Coordinates of C-alpha atoms in Angstrom, one line a residue:
Chain A
M1 CA 23.9 10.9 18.8
S2 CA 22.9 12.7 21.9
D3 CA 26.2 14.4 22.6
G4 CA 26.0 18.1 21.9
I5 CA 22.2 18.3 21.8
V6 CA 21.1 21.5 23.5
N7 CA 17.6 21.1 24.9
I8 CA 15.2 24.0 24.9
G9 CA 13.5 24.6 28.2
Y10 CA 9.8 25.4 28.3
P11 CA 10.3 29.0 29.5
E12 CA 12.6 29.6 26.5
L13 CA 10.1 27.9 24.2
F14 CA 7.3 30.3 25.4
A15 CA 9.7 33.2 25.1
A16 CA 10.3 32.3 21.5
A17 CA 6.6 32.5 20.9
L18 CA 6.9 36.2 21.8
L19 CA 8.7 36.6 18.5
M20 CA 5.3 36.0 16.8
L21 CA 4.1 39.1 18.7
V22 CA 6.4 41.2 16.5
A23 CA 4.7 39.9 13.4
G24 CA 1.3 40.3 15.0
A25 CA 2.0 43.9 16.0
V26 CA 3.2 44.8 12.6
S27 CA 0.2 43.3 11.0
W28 CA -2.1 45.0 13.4
K29 CA -0.5 48.4 13.2
L30 CA -0.4 48.4 9.3
E31 CA -3.9 46.9 9.1
L32 CA -2.6 44.1 6.9
G33 CA -5.6 42.0 7.8
Q34 CA -3.4 39.1 8.8
T35 CA -3.5 39.5 12.6
R36 CA -6.1 36.8 13.3
N37 CA -4.4 34.5 10.8
I38 CA -1.0 35.0 12.5
I39 CA -2.3 34.2 15.9
V40 CA -4.3 31.2 14.9
S41 CA -1.5 29.7 12.8
S42 CA 1.1 30.3 15.5
V43 CA -1.0 28.7 18.2
R44 CA -1.8 25.8 15.9
A45 CA 1.8 25.2 15.1
F46 CA 2.7 25.3 18.8
I47 CA 0.0 22.8 19.8
Q48 CA 0.3 20.5 16.9
L49 CA 4.1 20.1 17.0
L50 CA 4.2 19.5 20.7
A51 CA 1.3 17.0 20.4
M52 CA 3.1 15.2 17.6
G53 CA 6.2 15.0 19.8
F54 CA 4.3 13.4 22.7
I55 CA 2.5 11.0 20.3
L56 CA 5.9 10.0 18.8
I57 CA 7.3 9.2 22.2
Y58 CA 4.3 7.0 22.8
I59 CA 4.6 5.3 19.4
F60 CA 8.3 4.8 19.6
R61 CA 7.7 2.9 22.8
Y62 CA 4.8 0.7 21.7
Q63 CA 5.3 0.6 18.0
T64 CA 3.2 -1.8 15.9
W65 CA 2.7 -1.6 12.2
W66 CA -1.0 -0.6 12.4
L67 CA -0.3 2.2 14.8
V68 CA 2.4 3.6 12.5
L69 CA 0.1 3.3 9.5
L70 CA -2.7 4.9 11.4
V71 CA -0.6 8.0 12.2
V72 CA 0.4 8.2 8.5
M73 CA -3.2 7.9 7.5
I74 CA -4.2 10.8 9.8
M75 CA -1.4 12.9 8.4
L76 CA -2.7 12.2 4.9
L77 CA -6.3 13.1 5.7
A78 CA -5.1 16.3 7.3
A79 CA -2.9 17.1 4.3
T80 CA -5.7 16.4 1.8
Q81 CA -8.1 18.6 3.8
I82 CA -5.6 21.5 3.9
S83 CA -4.6 21.3 0.3
V84 CA -8.2 21.0 -0.9
G85 CA -9.1 24.0 1.3
R86 CA -6.4 26.0 -0.5
V87 CA -7.8 25.4 -3.9
K88 CA -9.9 28.3 -5.0
N89 CA -11.9 26.4 -7.6
Q90 CA -14.9 24.4 -6.4
I91 CA -14.6 21.0 -8.0
P92 CA -16.8 18.1 -6.9
G93 CA -15.0 14.9 -6.0
L94 CA -11.6 16.7 -5.8
W95 CA -11.1 15.5 -2.2
L96 CA -10.9 11.8 -3.1
N97 CA -8.6 12.4 -6.0
V98 CA -6.2 14.5 -4.0
F99 CA -6.2 11.9 -1.3
I100 CA -5.5 9.0 -3.7
S101 CA -2.6 10.9 -5.4
M102 CA -1.0 11.9 -2.1
F103 CA -1.5 8.4 -0.7
V104 CA 0.1 6.6 -3.7
S105 CA 3.0 9.1 -4.1
S106 CA 3.9 9.4 -0.4
V107 CA 3.5 5.8 0.6
A108 CA 5.3 4.5 -2.4
I109 CA 8.2 6.9 -2.1
S110 CA 8.5 6.6 1.7
L111 CA 8.6 2.8 1.4
I112 CA 11.3 2.9 -1.3
V113 CA 13.4 5.2 0.7
I114 CA 12.9 3.4 4.0
E115 CA 13.5 -0.1 2.6
G116 CA 16.0 0.6 -0.1
I117 CA 18.1 3.5 1.2
I118 CA 17.8 3.8 4.9
H119 CA 17.3 0.0 5.5
A120 CA 15.0 0.6 8.5
D121 CA 14.4 -2.4 10.8
P122 CA 11.5 -3.3 11.0
W123 CA 10.1 -1.6 7.9
Y124 CA 7.5 0.2 9.9
N125 CA 10.0 1.6 12.4
A126 CA 8.3 4.7 13.5
R127 CA 11.5 6.6 14.0
Q128 CA 12.1 6.6 10.2
F129 CA 8.6 5.9 8.7
I130 CA 6.7 8.8 10.4
P131 CA 9.2 11.7 9.8
I132 CA 9.9 10.6 6.3
S133 CA 6.4 10.2 5.1
G134 CA 5.5 13.3 7.0
M135 CA 8.0 15.3 5.1
V136 CA 6.9 13.9 1.8
I137 CA 3.3 14.5 2.5
G138 CA 4.0 18.1 3.7
N139 CA 5.9 18.8 0.5
T140 CA 3.4 17.3 -1.9
L141 CA 0.6 19.2 -0.2
T142 CA 1.9 22.6 -1.3
A143 CA 2.6 21.3 -4.8
A144 CA -0.8 19.8 -5.1
A145 CA -2.7 22.9 -4.2
V146 CA -0.5 25.0 -6.7
A147 CA -0.9 22.5 -9.5
I148 CA -4.7 22.1 -9.2
D149 CA -5.3 25.8 -9.0
R150 CA -3.1 26.3 -12.0
L151 CA -4.8 23.5 -13.9
F152 CA -8.3 24.9 -13.6
A153 CA -7.3 28.5 -14.0
D154 CA -5.4 27.6 -17.1
M155 CA -8.2 25.6 -18.6
D156 CA -10.6 28.5 -18.0
S157 CA -8.3 30.9 -19.7
R158 CA -7.9 28.6 -22.6
S159 CA -11.6 27.8 -22.9
N160 CA -11.9 29.4 -26.3
E161 CA -8.9 27.6 -27.6
M162 CA -10.2 24.3 -26.2
F163 CA -13.5 25.0 -27.8
S164 CA -11.9 25.3 -31.3
M165 CA -9.9 22.1 -30.6
I166 CA -12.8 20.1 -29.5
A167 CA -14.9 21.3 -32.4
L168 CA -12.3 19.8 -34.7
G169 CA -12.6 16.4 -32.9
A170 CA -10.1 16.7 -30.2
T171 CA -10.6 14.5 -27.1
P172 CA -10.7 16.2 -23.7
K173 CA -7.2 14.9 -23.0
E174 CA -5.9 16.5 -26.2
A175 CA -7.6 19.7 -25.4
A176 CA -6.5 19.9 -21.8
Y177 CA -3.0 18.7 -22.4
P178 CA -1.3 22.1 -22.6
S179 CA -2.9 23.0 -19.3
I180 CA -1.9 19.8 -17.7
K181 CA 1.7 20.5 -18.7
A182 CA 1.6 24.0 -17.3
A183 CA 0.1 22.7 -14.0
V184 CA 2.6 20.0 -13.5
G185 CA 5.4 22.5 -14.2
A186 CA 3.9 25.0 -11.7
G187 CA 3.7 22.3 -9.0
M188 CA 7.2 21.2 -9.5
T189 CA 9.0 24.5 -9.8
P190 CA 9.4 25.2 -6.1
V191 CA 10.9 21.7 -5.5
L192 CA 13.3 22.0 -8.4
A193 CA 14.2 25.5 -7.2
S194 CA 15.0 24.2 -3.7
L195 CA 17.1 21.4 -5.3
S196 CA 19.3 24.0 -7.1
A197 CA 19.5 26.4 -4.2
A198 CA 20.3 23.7 -1.6
G199 CA 23.7 24.1 0.0
I200 CA 24.5 27.4 -1.7
V201 CA 21.7 29.7 -0.8
R202 CA 20.5 28.0 2.3
I203 CA 21.0 24.9 4.4
P204 CA 17.6 23.1 4.1
G205 CA 15.5 22.8 7.2
M206 CA 16.0 19.2 7.9
M207 CA 19.9 19.4 7.7
S208 CA 19.9 22.5 9.8
G209 CA 17.8 20.7 12.4
Q210 CA 20.1 17.7 12.5
I211 CA 23.2 19.9 12.8
L212 CA 21.7 22.0 15.5
A213 CA 20.7 18.7 17.3
G214 CA 24.4 17.7 17.1
A215 CA 24.6 15.3 14.2
D216 CA 27.7 14.9 11.9
P217 CA 27.2 17.4 9.0
I218 CA 28.2 14.8 6.4
I219 CA 25.5 12.4 7.7
A220 CA 23.1 15.3 7.8
A221 CA 24.0 16.2 4.2
K222 CA 23.5 12.7 3.0
Y223 CA 20.0 12.6 4.6
Q224 CA 19.2 15.9 3.1
I225 CA 20.1 14.7 -0.4
V226 CA 17.9 11.7 0.0
V227 CA 15.1 13.8 1.3
L228 CA 15.3 16.4 -1.5
L229 CA 15.4 13.8 -4.2
M230 CA 12.5 12.0 -2.5
F231 CA 10.5 15.3 -2.6
S232 CA 11.0 15.8 -6.3
A233 CA 10.0 12.2 -7.0
A234 CA 6.9 12.3 -4.8
T235 CA 5.9 15.8 -6.0
T236 CA 6.1 14.6 -9.6
I237 CA 4.1 11.5 -9.0
A238 CA 1.5 13.4 -7.0
T239 CA 1.0 16.3 -9.4
V240 CA 0.9 14.2 -12.5
M241 CA -1.6 11.8 -11.0
M242 CA -3.7 14.6 -9.6
C243 CA -3.9 16.5 -12.9
F244 CA -4.8 13.4 -14.9
L245 CA -7.4 12.4 -12.3
T246 CA -9.0 15.8 -12.1
Y247 CA -8.9 17.5 -15.5
K248 CA -12.0 15.5 -16.7
K249 CA -14.1 17.0 -14.0
R250 CA -14.5 20.2 -16.1
F251 CA -15.6 18.2 -19.2
S252 CA -19.1 16.9 -19.9
P253 CA -19.5 13.1 -20.5
D254 CA -19.8 14.0 -24.2
G255 CA -16.3 15.5 -24.0
Y256 CA -16.9 19.3 -24.3
Y257 CA -15.5 21.8 -21.9
L258 CA -17.9 23.1 -19.2
D259 CA -17.0 26.8 -19.5
K260 CA -18.2 29.3 -17.1
G261 CA -21.4 30.1 -18.9
I262 CA -22.8 26.5 -18.8
R263 CA -21.2 25.3 -15.6
D264 CA -23.5 24.2 -12.8
P265 CA -22.6 26.2 -9.7
Q266 CA -21.0 23.8 -7.2
P267 CA -22.7 23.2 -3.9
S268 CA -20.5 24.4 -1.1
R269 CA -18.5 21.6 0.5
K270 CA -20.3 20.0 3.3
K271 CA -17.5 17.8 4.5
P272 CA -16.7 18.5 8.2
S273 CA -13.3 20.1 8.1
L274 CA -11.1 18.8 10.8
F275 CA -8.1 21.0 10.3
G276 CA -9.1 23.9 8.1
K277 CA -11.8 26.1 9.4
K278 CA -10.6 28.5 6.8
A279 CA -11.8 26.1 4.1
T280 CA -15.4 26.3 5.0
K281 CA -15.2 30.0 5.7
E282 CA -13.7 30.7 2.3
A283 CA -16.3 28.6 0.5
P284 CA -19.1 31.1 0.3
G285 CA -16.8 33.9 -0.8
T286 CA -15.4 31.8 -3.6
L287 CA -18.8 30.8 -4.7
K288 CA -19.9 34.4 -4.8
Q289 CA -17.0 35.2 -7.0
T290 CA -17.8 32.4 -9.5
D291 CA -21.4 33.6 -9.6
K292 CA -20.3 37.0 -10.4
E293 CA -18.0 35.8 -13.0
S294 CA -20.6 33.6 -14.7
Q295 CA -23.0 36.5 -14.6
A296 CA -20.4 38.7 -16.3
H297 CA -20.0 35.9 -18.8
S298 CA -23.7 35.6 -19.6
A299 CA -23.9 39.3 -19.9
Q300 CA -21.0 39.3 -22.3
K301 CA -22.6 36.4 -24.2
A302 CA -25.9 38.3 -24.5
N303 CA -23.9 41.3 -25.9
N304 CA -22.3 39.0 -28.4
D305 CA -25.7 37.7 -29.5
K306 CA -26.7 41.2 -30.5
Chain B
M1 CA -31.9 13.3 -49.5
A2 CA -30.9 15.6 -46.6
L3 CA -27.4 15.3 -45.4
F4 CA -28.2 16.5 -41.9
E5 CA -31.5 16.4 -40.1
A6 CA -32.5 17.6 -36.7
Q7 CA -35.8 16.3 -35.4
H8 CA -37.6 17.8 -32.4
I9 CA -34.5 19.1 -30.7
K10 CA -34.9 20.4 -27.1
A11 CA -32.0 22.2 -25.6
V12 CA -31.2 22.5 -21.9
Y13 CA -28.5 24.0 -19.9
H14 CA -27.9 25.1 -16.4
R15 CA -26.7 28.5 -15.4
D16 CA -26.5 29.8 -11.8
G17 CA -28.6 26.9 -10.6
K18 CA -31.4 27.6 -13.0
V19 CA -32.5 25.5 -16.0
F20 CA -32.8 27.2 -19.3
H21 CA -34.8 25.9 -22.3
P22 CA -34.0 28.2 -25.2
F23 CA -36.2 26.0 -27.4
T24 CA -38.1 22.8 -26.9
D25 CA -39.0 21.6 -30.4
V26 CA -36.9 22.6 -33.3
S27 CA -36.6 20.5 -36.5
F28 CA -34.8 21.3 -39.7
S29 CA -32.9 19.6 -42.5
L30 CA -29.9 20.6 -44.6
E31 CA -29.4 19.5 -48.1
P32 CA -26.0 18.9 -49.8
A33 CA -24.2 21.7 -51.7
K34 CA -26.3 24.4 -50.1
V35 CA -25.4 27.2 -47.7
Y36 CA -28.1 28.2 -45.2
D37 CA -28.4 31.2 -42.9
L38 CA -29.8 31.0 -39.4
V39 CA -31.2 34.3 -38.1
G40 CA -33.3 35.4 -35.2
P41 CA -33.4 37.9 -32.4
S42 CA -30.6 38.0 -29.8
G43 CA -31.0 35.3 -27.1
S44 CA -33.3 33.1 -29.2
G45 CA -30.8 30.3 -28.9
K46 CA -29.0 30.3 -32.3
S47 CA -25.6 29.7 -30.9
T48 CA -27.0 27.1 -28.5
L49 CA -28.6 25.3 -31.4
L50 CA -25.3 25.1 -33.3
R51 CA -23.5 23.8 -30.1
V52 CA -26.2 21.2 -29.7
C53 CA -25.8 20.1 -33.3
A54 CA -22.1 19.7 -32.8
R55 CA -22.8 17.8 -29.6
M56 CA -21.0 20.4 -27.6
L57 CA -24.0 21.0 -25.4
N58 CA -26.4 18.4 -24.1
K59 CA -29.9 18.2 -25.6
D60 CA -32.9 17.1 -23.6
G61 CA -34.7 15.4 -26.5
G62 CA -34.8 14.9 -30.2
T63 CA -32.6 13.1 -32.7
F64 CA -30.0 14.1 -35.3
L65 CA -29.5 12.2 -38.5
L66 CA -26.2 12.5 -40.3
E67 CA -26.5 10.9 -43.8
G68 CA -29.4 8.9 -42.4
K69 CA -27.6 7.6 -39.3
P70 CA -28.6 8.7 -35.8
E71 CA -26.0 10.5 -33.6
T72 CA -25.9 7.5 -31.3
A73 CA -24.0 5.7 -34.0
Y74 CA -21.0 7.9 -33.5
A75 CA -18.7 8.6 -30.5
P76 CA -18.8 12.3 -29.7
T77 CA -15.3 13.0 -31.2
Q78 CA -16.3 11.1 -34.4
W79 CA -19.5 13.1 -34.6
R80 CA -17.6 16.4 -34.2
R81 CA -15.1 15.3 -36.8
R82 CA -18.1 15.2 -39.2
V83 CA -20.3 18.0 -37.9
C84 CA -17.7 20.8 -37.4
L85 CA -18.5 23.9 -35.5
V86 CA -16.4 27.0 -36.2
P87 CA -16.9 29.5 -33.3
Q88 CA -16.8 33.3 -33.6
Q89 CA -13.5 33.6 -31.9
S90 CA -11.5 30.8 -33.4
V91 CA -8.2 30.4 -31.7
L92 CA -5.2 29.4 -33.7
V93 CA -2.5 27.2 -32.2
N94 CA 1.0 28.6 -31.8
G95 CA 3.1 28.1 -34.9
T96 CA 2.9 28.9 -38.6
V97 CA -0.1 29.0 -40.9
R98 CA 0.8 25.5 -42.1
D99 CA 0.9 24.2 -38.5
N100 CA -2.6 25.5 -38.1
L101 CA -4.0 24.1 -41.3
V102 CA -2.6 20.6 -40.6
Y103 CA -3.4 20.8 -36.9
P104 CA -6.4 18.5 -37.1
W105 CA -4.1 15.7 -38.3
K106 CA -2.3 15.8 -35.0
L107 CA -5.4 14.6 -33.3
K108 CA -6.2 11.0 -32.5
I109 CA -9.4 11.2 -34.4
N110 CA -7.5 11.7 -37.7
E111 CA -4.9 9.1 -37.0
G112 CA -3.8 7.2 -40.0
T113 CA -4.9 9.8 -42.6
Q114 CA -2.5 12.0 -44.3
P115 CA -2.6 15.8 -44.0
P116 CA -3.0 17.7 -47.2
D117 CA 0.2 18.6 -49.0
D118 CA 1.6 22.1 -49.4
K119 CA 0.2 22.5 -52.9
T120 CA -3.3 21.8 -51.7
L121 CA -2.9 24.2 -48.8
K122 CA -1.6 26.9 -51.1
T123 CA -4.7 26.4 -53.3
L124 CA -6.9 26.7 -50.3
L125 CA -5.3 30.0 -49.3
E126 CA -5.7 31.3 -52.8
M127 CA -9.4 30.4 -52.7
A128 CA -9.7 32.5 -49.5
D129 CA -8.2 35.5 -51.3
L130 CA -5.0 35.1 -49.2
P131 CA -2.5 34.3 -52.0
D132 CA 0.3 36.4 -50.4
I133 CA 0.2 34.6 -47.1
E134 CA 3.1 32.1 -47.0
L135 CA 2.5 28.8 -45.2
S136 CA 5.5 29.5 -43.1
R137 CA 4.2 32.8 -41.8
D138 CA 3.7 32.8 -38.0
A139 CA 0.0 32.7 -37.1
S140 CA 0.4 35.5 -34.6
Q141 CA 1.1 37.9 -37.5
L142 CA -2.3 37.5 -39.1
S143 CA -5.0 40.1 -39.0
G144 CA -8.4 39.4 -37.6
G145 CA -9.9 38.8 -41.1
Q146 CA -7.0 36.6 -42.2
L147 CA -7.2 34.6 -39.0
A148 CA -10.9 34.0 -39.4
R149 CA -10.3 32.7 -42.9
V150 CA -7.4 30.4 -41.9
A151 CA -9.6 29.0 -39.1
L152 CA -12.4 28.3 -41.6
L153 CA -9.9 26.7 -44.0
R154 CA -8.6 24.6 -41.1
A155 CA -12.1 23.3 -40.4
F156 CA -12.8 22.8 -44.1
A157 CA -9.6 20.9 -44.9
T158 CA -10.8 18.0 -42.8
R159 CA -13.8 17.7 -45.1
P160 CA -16.6 17.6 -42.5
V161 CA -20.1 16.7 -43.7
V162 CA -21.7 19.6 -42.0
L163 CA -20.0 23.0 -41.4
L164 CA -21.6 25.1 -38.7
L165 CA -20.4 28.7 -38.7
D166 CA -21.2 30.8 -35.6
E167 CA -20.9 34.4 -36.6
V168 CA -17.4 33.9 -38.1
D169 CA -17.6 37.3 -39.8
A170 CA -19.1 39.3 -36.9
A171 CA -16.0 41.0 -35.8
L172 CA -14.6 41.7 -39.3
D173 CA -14.8 44.6 -41.7
A174 CA -17.2 44.4 -44.6
E175 CA -14.6 43.4 -47.1
S176 CA -13.2 40.5 -45.1
A177 CA -16.8 39.4 -44.2
H178 CA -17.6 39.3 -47.9
A179 CA -14.5 37.2 -48.6
I180 CA -15.6 34.8 -45.9
G181 CA -19.0 34.4 -47.5
K182 CA -17.5 33.8 -50.9
L183 CA -15.1 31.3 -49.5
T184 CA -17.8 29.4 -47.7
K185 CA -19.9 29.2 -50.8
A186 CA -16.9 28.0 -52.9
L187 CA -16.0 25.3 -50.3
V188 CA -19.4 23.7 -49.9
D189 CA -19.8 21.0 -52.5
E190 CA -22.2 18.1 -53.0
K191 CA -20.7 16.1 -50.1
M192 CA -21.1 19.0 -47.7
T193 CA -23.7 21.4 -46.3
C194 CA -23.3 24.5 -44.2
L195 CA -25.4 26.4 -41.7
R196 CA -24.3 30.0 -40.8
V197 CA -25.4 32.1 -37.9
R198 CA -25.1 35.7 -39.2
H199 CA -26.1 39.1 -38.0
R200 CA -24.9 41.1 -41.0
S201 CA -27.3 41.8 -43.9
A202 CA -27.7 38.8 -46.3
D203 CA -24.7 38.5 -48.6
G204 CA -26.5 36.6 -51.3
Y205 CA -24.7 33.3 -50.9
A206 CA -27.3 31.5 -48.8
F207 CA -29.8 29.2 -50.6
G208 CA -32.3 29.5 -47.8
T209 CA -32.9 31.2 -44.4
F210 CA -34.0 29.7 -41.2
T211 CA -35.5 32.0 -38.6
L212 CA -35.4 31.0 -34.9
A213 CA -37.7 33.2 -32.8
D214 CA -39.5 32.4 -29.5
G215 CA -38.5 28.8 -29.8
V216 CA -40.0 28.3 -33.2
M217 CA -38.0 27.6 -36.3
S218 CA -39.3 28.7 -39.7
Y219 CA -37.7 28.4 -43.1
A220 CA -37.9 30.2 -46.5
D221 CA -35.9 29.7 -49.7
N222 CA -34.1 32.7 -50.8
K223 CA -34.6 34.0 -54.3
P224 CA -32.5 31.8 -56.6
T225 CA -29.5 33.5 -58.1
D226 CA -26.2 32.4 -59.7
E227 CA -24.5 33.2 -56.4
N228 CA -26.5 30.9 -54.2
A229 CA -27.1 28.1 -56.6
P230 CA -26.0 24.7 -55.2
N231 CA -22.4 24.0 -56.0
T232 CA -22.3 20.7 -57.9
E233 CA -18.9 20.8 -59.6
G234 CA -16.4 19.3 -57.2
G235 CA -13.1 20.1 -58.9
S236 CA -9.7 18.5 -58.4
L237 CA -9.1 20.3 -55.1
F238 CA -11.9 18.4 -53.4
D239 CA -10.5 15.1 -54.6
A240 CA -7.1 15.9 -53.1
L241 CA -8.6 16.3 -49.7
K242 CA -9.5 13.0 -48.2
A243 CA -13.2 12.6 -47.4
I244 CA -14.2 10.7 -44.3
P245 CA -14.3 7.0 -44.9
D246 CA -17.9 5.6 -44.9
T247 CA -17.5 2.7 -42.6
E248 CA -14.4 2.7 -40.6
D249 CA -14.3 4.2 -37.1
I250 CA -18.1 4.2 -36.7
L251 CA -19.2 2.5 -33.5
P252 CA -20.0 -1.2 -34.1
E253 CA -23.6 -0.8 -32.9
A254 CA -24.2 1.6 -35.7
H255 CA -24.4 -1.3 -38.1
A256 CA -27.1 -3.0 -36.1
G257 CA -28.9 0.3 -35.8
V258 CA -29.2 1.0 -39.5
E259 CA -30.0 -2.7 -40.4
E260 CA -27.5 -3.1 -43.1
G261 CA -27.4 -6.5 -44.8
E262 CA -24.3 -8.4 -45.3
G263 CA -24.2 -7.6 -49.0
K264 CA -24.5 -3.9 -48.4
L265 CA -21.6 -4.0 -46.0
E266 CA -19.5 -5.7 -48.5
A267 CA -20.4 -3.1 -51.1
L268 CA -19.4 -0.4 -48.7
G269 CA -16.1 -2.2 -48.1
E270 CA -15.6 -2.3 -51.8
K271 CA -16.3 1.4 -52.1
L272 CA -13.8 2.1 -49.4
R273 CA -11.1 0.1 -51.1
E274 CA -11.7 1.9 -54.3
R275 CA -11.4 5.2 -52.5
E276 CA -8.2 4.2 -50.8
E277 CA -6.7 3.2 -54.2
K278 CA -7.8 6.5 -55.6
L279 CA -6.2 8.3 -52.7
K280 CA -2.9 6.5 -53.2
G281 CA -3.1 7.6 -56.8
T282 CA -3.4 11.3 -55.8
H283 CA -0.5 11.0 -53.3
H284 CA 1.8 9.6 -56.0
E285 CA 1.3 12.8 -58.0

């Protein structure tokens, strides 16, 4: 395995970081408002990846099943935090649902792949378990945020339609179903697109990495196929679960839709955010926006009443 | 006997963190075969009242009685199946006029009952002054006035007991609005009652008028005319549409709640069987 691996020295690694200066300079010069974001994200990626590398060395040496599971758990918590932070809508209890869906989909799919396809020994072998579950979690994270945003935005835009349906005796599920379909579709589109573009348009990241590190391209391709299929399965399970777990949060116990005019404004999240300072910073902004929208709605309603 | 009764209804909803009580003690009752108007100044809570009646908004107190049974006897979907609210902006589903008229039968709540046949649907469209609308026409091609009438027919075709109309004619021209009023009057028979929120001047079809102002509800009969007289003749069209069965799909505790004796239950079962037989008869035609 190790023949042909070209190590990157630390001076070169820091030199590569200078590339980010280009992006930063462009953003600063054009006043794109992303400068801070670029710096923070770059530094975070730098530190987090190196830290992960050091942790992995340690875990490979002293691996026990609980240590491996602990690492996966931390990754899941971080992923949940990040994806909930990306959701623009304020939905109480969303955090737990996202965590459950990601946990079920990523753990189930990782175990199937590791036990059934890669035949890792032992099953918790950190060299396989951690990178694979990490890739699955990372991929479902994006899909989860997209799907949930889409679900709640779509339900709001269909609130009149759902009102008519519910008035005729439809259950919340029947009323929300078109939105659930749209949300699952939106969450899965990127994964399906990357499946069809794989190998033609681009060599996916994992395969590139393996080839660069000196692996046999055929082995790399086989791994990549497994990984891509794994992504689509995990994304499907996660988005479907998430949509079915969360859509009811916008319905009252009596089964009518809580449209913007009668919705209780959500208290801003008080959970300490470990990994996304952005999330808490964004919260007041989003809240203000919903307030504005509901004010607009009530004004419109008052107009209608005339 | 009143078909629908509201006793001491108190409404509550939250908006922007504040609690609103548009009214705290509203009572009224609706009798079969009659159409009622509900008027009042803007913001007095008319739309809220209709939503509360259809259990599409929580109330803070009070009771509804539907044919003598309290609302707790029904699951919310079963209640809305019987107390049907038609909003101002009805949205039709994608598809043809026929798809829309039989849409309620795609829902779980109407599982096991047959949608009306094309002949019945055609008759309904004729009653709504829409004889030249084909059932196969795409719903997106309908004008506002036609759309409002199809939405009303869709609600009516399921034979709810109470029809609540929230300004269904507000956005329409005078002619379409009049057609809607006429249609409503023609549809409401002795097994049905109707409450309309309207802002247009009275069209003469309402038997009585409720006024909701400053949280107080008052009522006055309108001058009786031929046009607003209770509609007592059912006609074959109404038999063709299946009415809601009396006993099935009501929550079990309902029976305990209304203290029905064994004999009475049996009689109801008998009635149900008769009705089913009658229905089978109409389907054979």
